Coordinates of C-alpha atoms and ligand atoms in Angstrom, one line a residue:
M1 CA 0.0 0.0 0.0
E2 CA 1.4 3.4 -1.1
Y3 CA 1.1 6.5 1.0
K4 CA 2.9 9.8 1.6
V5 CA 2.7 11.7 4.9
K6 CA 5.1 13.8 6.9
D7 CA 6.1 11.4 9.6
T8 CA 4.6 8.1 10.6
G9 CA 6.1 8.5 14.0
L10 CA 3.2 10.8 14.8
A11 CA 0.7 8.0 14.4
D12 CA 0.1 7.3 18.1
R13 CA -0.9 10.9 18.7
G14 CA -3.1 10.9 15.6
K15 CA -4.8 7.7 16.7
M16 CA -5.8 9.4 20.0
H17 CA -7.2 12.4 18.2
I18 CA -9.2 10.2 15.9
E19 CA -10.6 8.3 18.9
W20 CA -11.5 11.6 20.5
A21 CA -13.4 12.7 17.4
E22 CA -15.2 9.3 17.3
S23 CA -16.4 9.9 20.8
R24 CA -18.0 13.3 19.7
M25 CA -19.5 12.1 16.4
P26 CA -22.4 9.8 17.6
V27 CA -24.5 10.1 14.5
L28 CA -21.8 9.0 12.1
M29 CA -20.7 6.3 14.5
H30 CA -24.3 5.1 14.7
L31 CA -24.5 4.9 10.9
R32 CA -21.1 3.1 10.8
D33 CA -22.5 0.5 13.1
K34 CA -25.8 0.2 11.2
F35 CA -24.0 -0.4 7.8
S36 CA -21.0 -2.4 9.0
S37 CA -22.5 -5.8 8.2
Q38 CA -24.6 -4.7 5.2
K39 CA -21.5 -3.1 3.5
P40 CA -23.5 -0.9 1.0
L41 CA -20.2 0.5 -0.4
K42 CA -18.7 -2.9 -1.3
G43 CA -17.1 -2.8 -4.7
Q44 CA -16.9 1.0 -4.7
K45 CA -13.6 2.8 -5.1
I46 CA -13.7 6.2 -3.5
A47 CA -11.2 8.9 -4.3
G48 CA -11.5 11.6 -1.6
C49 CA -10.1 15.1 -1.5
L50 CA -11.0 16.7 1.9
H51 CA -9.1 18.3 4.7
V52 CA -7.2 15.6 6.6
T53 CA -8.4 16.2 10.1
K54 CA -9.5 13.9 12.9
E55 CA -13.1 14.2 11.8
T56 CA -12.3 13.3 8.2
A57 CA -10.4 10.3 9.5
V58 CA -13.6 9.1 11.2
L59 CA -15.4 9.4 7.8
V60 CA -12.6 7.6 6.0
K61 CA -12.7 4.7 8.4
T62 CA -16.5 4.6 8.2
L63 CA -16.4 4.4 4.4
V64 CA -14.0 1.5 4.6
I65 CA -16.0 -0.3 7.3
A66 CA -19.0 0.0 4.9
G67 CA -17.1 -1.9 2.3
A68 CA -15.4 0.8 0.2
E69 CA -11.8 1.0 -1.0
V70 CA -10.5 4.5 -0.6
A71 CA -7.6 6.8 -1.6
W72 CA -7.3 10.2 0.0
S73 CA -5.7 13.6 -0.4
G74 CA -6.1 16.8 1.5
C75 CA -8.1 19.7 -0.1
N76 CA -5.8 22.5 1.1
P77 CA -2.0 22.7 1.4
L78 CA -2.2 24.0 5.0
S79 CA -5.1 22.0 6.5
T80 CA -3.6 18.5 6.9
K81 CA -3.0 17.4 10.5
D82 CA 0.2 15.4 10.2
D83 CA -0.5 13.2 13.2
V84 CA -3.9 12.2 11.8
A85 CA -2.4 11.5 8.3
A86 CA 0.3 9.4 10.0
A87 CA -2.3 7.4 11.9
L88 CA -4.3 6.7 8.7
A89 CA -1.1 5.7 6.8
V90 CA 0.0 3.3 9.6
E91 CA -3.5 1.8 9.7
G92 CA -3.2 1.0 6.0
F93 CA -5.1 3.8 4.2
P94 CA -3.6 5.1 1.0
I95 CA -3.2 8.7 2.0
F96 CA -1.3 11.5 0.3
A97 CA -1.2 14.6 2.5
W98 CA 1.1 16.6 4.7
H99 CA 1.0 20.1 6.1
G100 CA 2.7 22.7 4.0
M101 CA 2.7 20.9 0.7
S102 CA 3.4 23.0 -2.4
V103 CA 0.7 23.5 -5.0
E104 CA 2.5 21.0 -7.3
E105 CA 2.6 18.5 -4.5
F106 CA -1.1 19.2 -3.8
Y107 CA -2.0 18.2 -7.4
W108 CA 0.4 15.3 -7.4
A109 CA -1.5 13.9 -4.3
I110 CA -4.8 14.3 -6.2
E111 CA -3.3 12.4 -9.1
K112 CA -2.2 9.6 -6.8
T113 CA -5.8 9.2 -5.5
I114 CA -7.1 9.0 -9.1
E115 CA -4.9 6.0 -9.7
I116 CA -7.5 4.0 -7.8
K117 CA -9.8 4.5 -10.8
P118 CA -12.6 5.8 -8.7
T119 CA -16.3 4.8 -9.0
L120 CA -17.2 7.6 -6.6
T121 CA -15.5 10.9 -5.7
L122 CA -15.8 13.0 -2.7
D123 CA -14.7 16.7 -3.0
D124 CA -14.3 19.7 -0.8
G125 CA -13.8 22.6 -3.2
A126 CA -14.1 20.6 -6.5
D127 CA -10.3 20.2 -7.1
L128 CA -10.5 16.5 -7.6
I129 CA -13.6 16.6 -9.9
N130 CA -11.9 19.4 -11.8
T131 CA -8.7 17.4 -12.2
I132 CA -10.7 14.4 -13.5
H133 CA -12.7 16.6 -15.8
Q134 CA -9.7 18.3 -17.2
K135 CA -7.1 15.5 -17.3
H136 CA -8.9 12.1 -17.1
T137 CA -12.1 12.3 -19.1
D138 CA -11.7 8.7 -20.0
L139 CA -11.9 7.8 -16.3
A140 CA -14.9 10.1 -15.7
K141 CA -17.0 7.6 -17.7
E142 CA -16.4 5.0 -15.0
V143 CA -17.4 7.3 -12.1
I144 CA -21.0 6.8 -10.9
A145 CA -21.3 10.1 -9.1
G146 CA -19.6 12.4 -6.7
T147 CA -20.3 14.5 -3.6
E148 CA -19.3 18.0 -2.8
E149 CA -18.7 19.3 0.8
T150 CA -18.5 23.1 0.5
T151 CA -20.2 26.2 -0.9
T152 CA -17.3 27.2 -3.2
G153 CA -17.3 23.7 -4.7
V154 CA -21.1 23.5 -5.2
H155 CA -20.9 26.9 -6.9
R156 CA -18.3 25.7 -9.4
L157 CA -20.2 22.5 -10.0
R158 CA -23.4 24.4 -10.7
S159 CA -21.4 26.6 -13.2
M160 CA -20.1 23.4 -14.8
E161 CA -23.7 22.0 -15.0
K162 CA -24.9 25.2 -16.7
A163 CA -22.1 25.1 -19.2
G164 CA -22.9 21.5 -20.0
A165 CA -19.4 20.5 -18.8
L166 CA -20.4 18.1 -16.1
L167 CA -19.4 14.5 -16.9
Y168 CA -21.1 12.8 -13.9
P169 CA -23.8 13.6 -11.4
V170 CA -22.8 15.2 -8.1
I171 CA -24.7 15.5 -4.8
A172 CA -24.4 19.0 -3.1
V173 CA -23.8 17.9 0.5
N174 CA -23.1 21.5 1.4
D175 CA -26.7 22.5 0.6
A176 CA -28.3 20.2 3.2
E177 CA -29.9 22.1 6.0
T178 CA -28.1 19.8 8.5
K179 CA -24.9 20.9 6.8
W180 CA -24.9 24.6 6.0
D181 CA -27.1 25.7 8.9
F182 CA -24.7 24.1 11.3
D183 CA -21.2 23.4 9.9
N184 CA -21.1 26.7 8.0
V185 CA -22.6 28.8 10.8
Y186 CA -21.5 27.3 14.1
G187 CA -18.5 25.4 12.8
T188 CA -17.0 28.3 10.9
G189 CA -18.0 30.7 13.7
Q190 CA -16.2 28.8 16.4
S191 CA -13.2 27.5 14.4
S192 CA -12.4 30.8 12.8
I193 CA -12.2 32.5 16.2
D194 CA -10.2 29.5 17.4
G195 CA -7.7 30.0 14.5
I196 CA -7.4 33.8 15.1
L197 CA -6.7 33.2 18.8
R198 CA -4.2 30.4 18.3
A199 CA -2.3 32.6 15.7
T200 CA -2.4 35.9 17.7
S201 CA -3.5 35.3 21.3
I202 CA -5.1 38.8 21.2
L203 CA -8.0 40.1 23.2
L204 CA -11.2 40.2 21.1
A205 CA -13.2 42.2 23.5
G206 CA -13.4 45.9 22.5
K207 CA -11.9 45.2 19.0
K208 CA -13.4 46.4 15.8
F209 CA -14.0 43.1 14.0
V210 CA -14.7 43.4 10.2
V211 CA -16.5 40.4 8.6
A212 CA -16.6 40.4 4.8
G213 CA -19.6 38.4 3.5
Y214 CA -22.8 37.7 5.4
G215 CA -23.6 34.2 4.2
H216 CA -23.7 31.2 6.5
C217 CA -20.0 31.4 7.3
G218 CA -19.8 35.2 7.8
R219 CA -22.9 35.2 9.9
G220 CA -21.5 32.5 12.2
T221 CA -18.3 34.3 12.6
A222 CA -20.0 37.7 13.2
F223 CA -22.1 36.2 16.0
R224 CA -19.2 34.5 17.7
A225 CA -17.0 37.6 17.5
R226 CA -19.8 39.6 19.1
G227 CA -20.0 37.0 21.8
M228 CA -16.4 37.6 22.6
G229 CA -17.1 41.3 23.0
S230 CA -15.9 42.6 19.6
H231 CA -17.7 45.4 17.8
V232 CA -18.6 43.7 14.6
I233 CA -18.8 45.5 11.2
V234 CA -20.1 43.6 8.2
A235 CA -19.2 44.3 4.5
E236 CA -21.6 42.9 1.9
I237 CA -22.5 43.2 -1.7
R238 CA -26.0 41.5 -1.6
P239 CA -28.8 43.8 -0.4
I240 CA -30.8 41.1 1.4
Q241 CA -27.8 39.7 3.3
A242 CA -26.7 43.3 4.2
L243 CA -30.2 44.0 5.5
K244 CA -30.1 40.8 7.6
A245 CA -26.8 41.9 9.1
V246 CA -28.3 45.3 9.9
L247 CA -31.3 43.7 11.6
D248 CA -29.1 41.2 13.4
G249 CA -27.6 44.3 15.0
F250 CA -24.3 44.7 13.1
E251 CA -22.9 47.9 11.6
V252 CA -22.8 47.5 7.8
M253 CA -20.5 49.6 5.5
P254 CA -18.4 49.1 2.4
M255 CA -14.9 47.7 2.8
D256 CA -13.5 51.0 1.7
E257 CA -14.8 52.5 4.8
A258 CA -14.3 49.6 7.1
A259 CA -10.6 49.3 6.1
A260 CA -9.7 52.4 8.1
I261 CA -11.7 51.3 11.2
G262 CA -11.0 47.6 11.7
D263 CA -8.6 46.0 14.1
I264 CA -9.3 42.5 12.8
F265 CA -10.5 41.6 9.3
I266 CA -11.9 38.2 8.2
T267 CA -13.1 37.4 4.7
A268 CA -15.9 34.8 4.2
T269 CA -17.1 35.5 0.7
G270 CA -15.8 32.9 -1.8
M271 CA -14.9 35.9 -4.0
K272 CA -11.4 37.1 -5.0
D273 CA -9.9 40.5 -4.2
V274 CA -12.1 41.4 -1.3
I275 CA -9.2 43.1 0.5
V276 CA -6.8 44.7 -1.9
G277 CA -4.1 47.3 -2.0
R278 CA -6.3 50.4 -1.5
H279 CA -7.7 48.8 1.7
F280 CA -4.2 47.9 3.1
E281 CA -3.3 51.6 2.4
K282 CA -6.0 52.7 4.8
M283 CA -5.6 50.1 7.6
K284 CA -4.5 50.9 11.1
D285 CA -1.0 50.0 12.3
G286 CA -1.3 46.5 13.8
A287 CA -4.4 45.4 11.9
V288 CA -4.8 41.6 11.7
V289 CA -6.1 40.2 8.4
C290 CA -7.3 36.7 7.7
N291 CA -9.6 34.6 5.6
T292 CA -12.0 31.7 6.2
G293 CA -13.3 31.2 2.7
H294 CA -12.3 28.0 0.8
Y295 CA -9.6 29.6 -1.4
D296 CA -6.7 32.0 -0.7
V297 CA -7.9 34.5 -3.2
E298 CA -10.0 36.8 -1.0
I299 CA -7.0 38.8 0.4
N300 CA -4.7 40.1 -2.3
L301 CA -1.3 39.4 -0.8
D302 CA 0.6 40.4 -3.9
D303 CA -0.8 43.9 -3.3
L304 CA 0.3 43.8 0.3
Q305 CA 3.7 42.5 -0.7
E306 CA 4.1 45.4 -3.1
L307 CA 3.3 48.0 -0.4
S308 CA 5.7 46.3 2.1
K309 CA 9.4 46.6 2.7
E310 CA 9.8 43.6 5.0
K311 CA 8.0 40.4 6.0
K312 CA 8.6 38.0 8.8
E313 CA 6.9 35.2 10.7
V314 CA 6.3 36.4 14.2
R315 CA 4.3 33.4 15.5
P316 CA 3.1 30.2 13.8
N317 CA 0.6 31.2 11.1
N318 CA 1.2 34.9 11.7
E319 CA 3.2 37.0 9.3
E320 CA 4.1 40.6 9.9
Y321 CA 4.3 42.8 6.9
T322 CA 6.0 46.1 7.4
L323 CA 4.8 48.7 5.0
T324 CA 7.1 51.3 3.5
D325 CA 5.4 54.0 5.7
G326 CA 6.3 51.8 8.8
R327 CA 2.8 50.5 9.6
K328 CA 2.6 46.8 10.3
I329 CA -0.2 44.5 9.1
F330 CA -0.4 40.9 10.3
V331 CA -1.6 38.2 7.9
L332 CA -2.8 34.9 9.4
A333 CA -2.2 31.5 7.7
K334 CA -1.0 33.1 4.4
G335 CA -4.6 34.1 3.6
R336 CA -5.7 30.4 3.6
L337 CA -8.6 29.3 5.7
V338 CA -7.6 30.3 9.2
N339 CA -9.8 27.9 10.9
L340 CA -8.2 24.8 9.4
A341 CA -4.7 26.2 8.9
A342 CA -4.2 27.8 12.3
A343 CA -6.7 25.6 14.3
E344 CA -8.3 22.2 13.9
G345 CA -11.2 23.1 11.7
H346 CA -14.8 22.8 12.8
P347 CA -15.5 20.9 16.0
S348 CA -16.3 17.2 15.7
E349 CA -19.9 17.6 17.0
V350 CA -20.8 19.7 13.9
M351 CA -18.8 17.6 11.4
D352 CA -20.8 14.7 12.7
M353 CA -23.8 15.8 10.7
S354 CA -21.8 17.0 7.6
F355 CA -20.0 13.7 7.3
A356 CA -23.2 11.7 8.1
N357 CA -24.6 13.5 5.1
Q358 CA -21.5 12.6 3.1
F359 CA -21.8 8.9 4.1
L360 CA -25.5 8.6 3.3
S361 CA -25.0 10.4 0.0
L362 CA -22.3 8.1 -1.1
I363 CA -24.5 5.1 -0.2
R364 CA -27.2 6.7 -2.2
C365 CA -24.9 7.0 -5.2
A366 CA -23.8 3.4 -4.9
R367 CA -27.4 2.3 -4.7
E368 CA -28.6 4.4 -7.7
G369 CA -25.7 3.4 -9.8
K370 CA -26.0 5.0 -13.2
N371 CA -29.6 6.0 -12.5
L372 CA -28.9 9.5 -11.2
D373 CA -29.5 12.3 -13.7
L374 CA -26.4 14.1 -14.9
R375 CA -26.8 17.2 -12.8
V376 CA -26.1 18.7 -9.3
H377 CA -28.5 17.0 -6.9
D378 CA -29.7 18.1 -3.5
I379 CA -29.9 15.9 -0.4
P380 CA -33.4 14.4 0.1
V381 CA -35.4 16.3 2.7
E382 CA -36.1 13.0 4.5
Q383 CA -32.3 12.4 4.9
D384 CA -31.9 15.9 6.3
Q385 CA -34.8 15.5 8.8
E386 CA -33.6 12.0 9.8
L387 CA -30.1 13.2 10.6
A388 CA -31.5 16.1 12.7
R389 CA -33.7 13.6 14.5
L390 CA -30.7 11.3 15.2
K391 CA -28.6 14.2 16.3
L392 CA -31.3 15.3 18.8
E393 CA -31.6 11.7 20.0
T394 CA -27.9 11.5 20.7
M395 CA -28.1 14.7 22.6
G396 CA -31.0 13.3 24.7
I397 CA -33.4 15.9 23.5
K398 CA -37.1 15.0 22.9
I399 CA -39.4 17.0 20.7
D400 CA -43.2 17.1 20.1
A401 CA -45.1 15.3 17.4
L402 CA -48.3 16.3 15.6
T403 CA -51.5 14.4 16.6
N404 CA -53.6 13.0 13.8
D405 CA -56.1 15.7 14.4
Q406 CA -53.4 18.3 13.9
I407 CA -52.2 16.7 10.7
I408 CA -55.8 16.8 9.3
Y409 CA -56.0 20.5 10.3
R410 CA -52.7 21.2 8.7
D411 CA -53.8 19.7 5.4
D412 CA -57.3 21.1 5.4
Y413 CA -57.3 24.1 3.0
T414 CA -61.0 25.0 3.8
A415 CA -60.2 25.8 7.5
G416 CA -60.4 29.5 8.3
T417 CA -61.4 32.0 11.0
Ligands
RBV1 N1 -14.4 21.4 7.3 N2 -13.9 20.2 7.7 C1 -13.5 20.4 9.0 N3 -12.8 19.5 11.1 O1 -12.7 18.2 9.3 N4 -13.6 21.6 9.4 C2 -14.2 22.3 8.3 C3 -13.0 19.3 9.8 C4 -15.0 21.6 6.0 C5 -16.4 22.3 6.1 O2 -17.4 21.3 6.0 C6 -16.3 23.3 5.0 O3 -17.5 23.2 4.2 C7 -15.1 23.0 4.3 O4 -14.2 22.4 5.3 C8 -14.3 24.2 3.7 O5 -13.2 23.7 2.9

């Protein structure tokens, strides 16, 4: 079995982290148990491209227990937890991921996973699907379907669908309510704050905290920053999202204005060039800038480099740029997602639902075989509700149910005042 990780000597620590995650992911563990004898993924070869974290390890092990053969790479050069990767390698999983890999190594790793000749693919950001579509169209014919974990990836896949470029169907796991209303909101909110704190150790209370983008991720981050006592400012381009931010009690203004005010900036937009040269020119001395969107395109670091005379790493994941006028701006995690690069990504409890959705979606693909239409599919509502029900059950929380009489009332369109 081939693999490439940083250091297999880290495996013991990785194994403990994975066990810790397993103890916090009861829904996925329940499904693992449920499908362990049935083996619905038997005969399936799954290439996966998703952050190598303790939570992902729980998913990978679950897929194999359900009968699949897997090959795995990380979906970001800075998000791999080397101890977890080591544990997976030592346990016999073909894994190609290490922290700090170059962009060339990143694509090399994806190519290694494609050697498995996948029947199913699992993406976070659509880099694996893209590689298959661009370089292995012959192999795409053999792929039954794929799944996509994140907003940016689903966006790209919908563009591919529109352009008629999609070669096999994909399930948009991101768009499940039990994914984006939890992982994207509470996961990103907590883990982004976690990343900022680990990289800076600064006090959040009293700081002007600028959040660019008020989608699920930005909203989660804004709420958690407020919870820590920051004064939160939101920058948006969409009127409805901006209005939501206003009514949620945040100050809303364009980035051109916020740039001069903020102490901490975080981008969560999925768009490129959200913070560029003219913003850096206005920023206060000591401003901290980071990103929690999928790609490292939101903060234009070339612009910052051009304005700077010196750059040095002052703490792990924290680079100080000294501008020619003497001001210092601190960039976290090289503008890559701060929550995964500087911290451990979303907490296990929330990845529990995201990855349960991944697992059930891959089982659905295997069951459907070639019957799925060639398009981007949503998660069935029943799956969403069932996962929420299971999650509540594992939390020991009971809820009400409608009586028959209430169901009749609900469906009776003649009822009035
Ligand atoms: N994400 N995974 C983790 N702990 O494994 N944390 C975050 C983890 C995923 C999350 O689902 C999001 O959609 C994606 O990373 C962004 O790349």
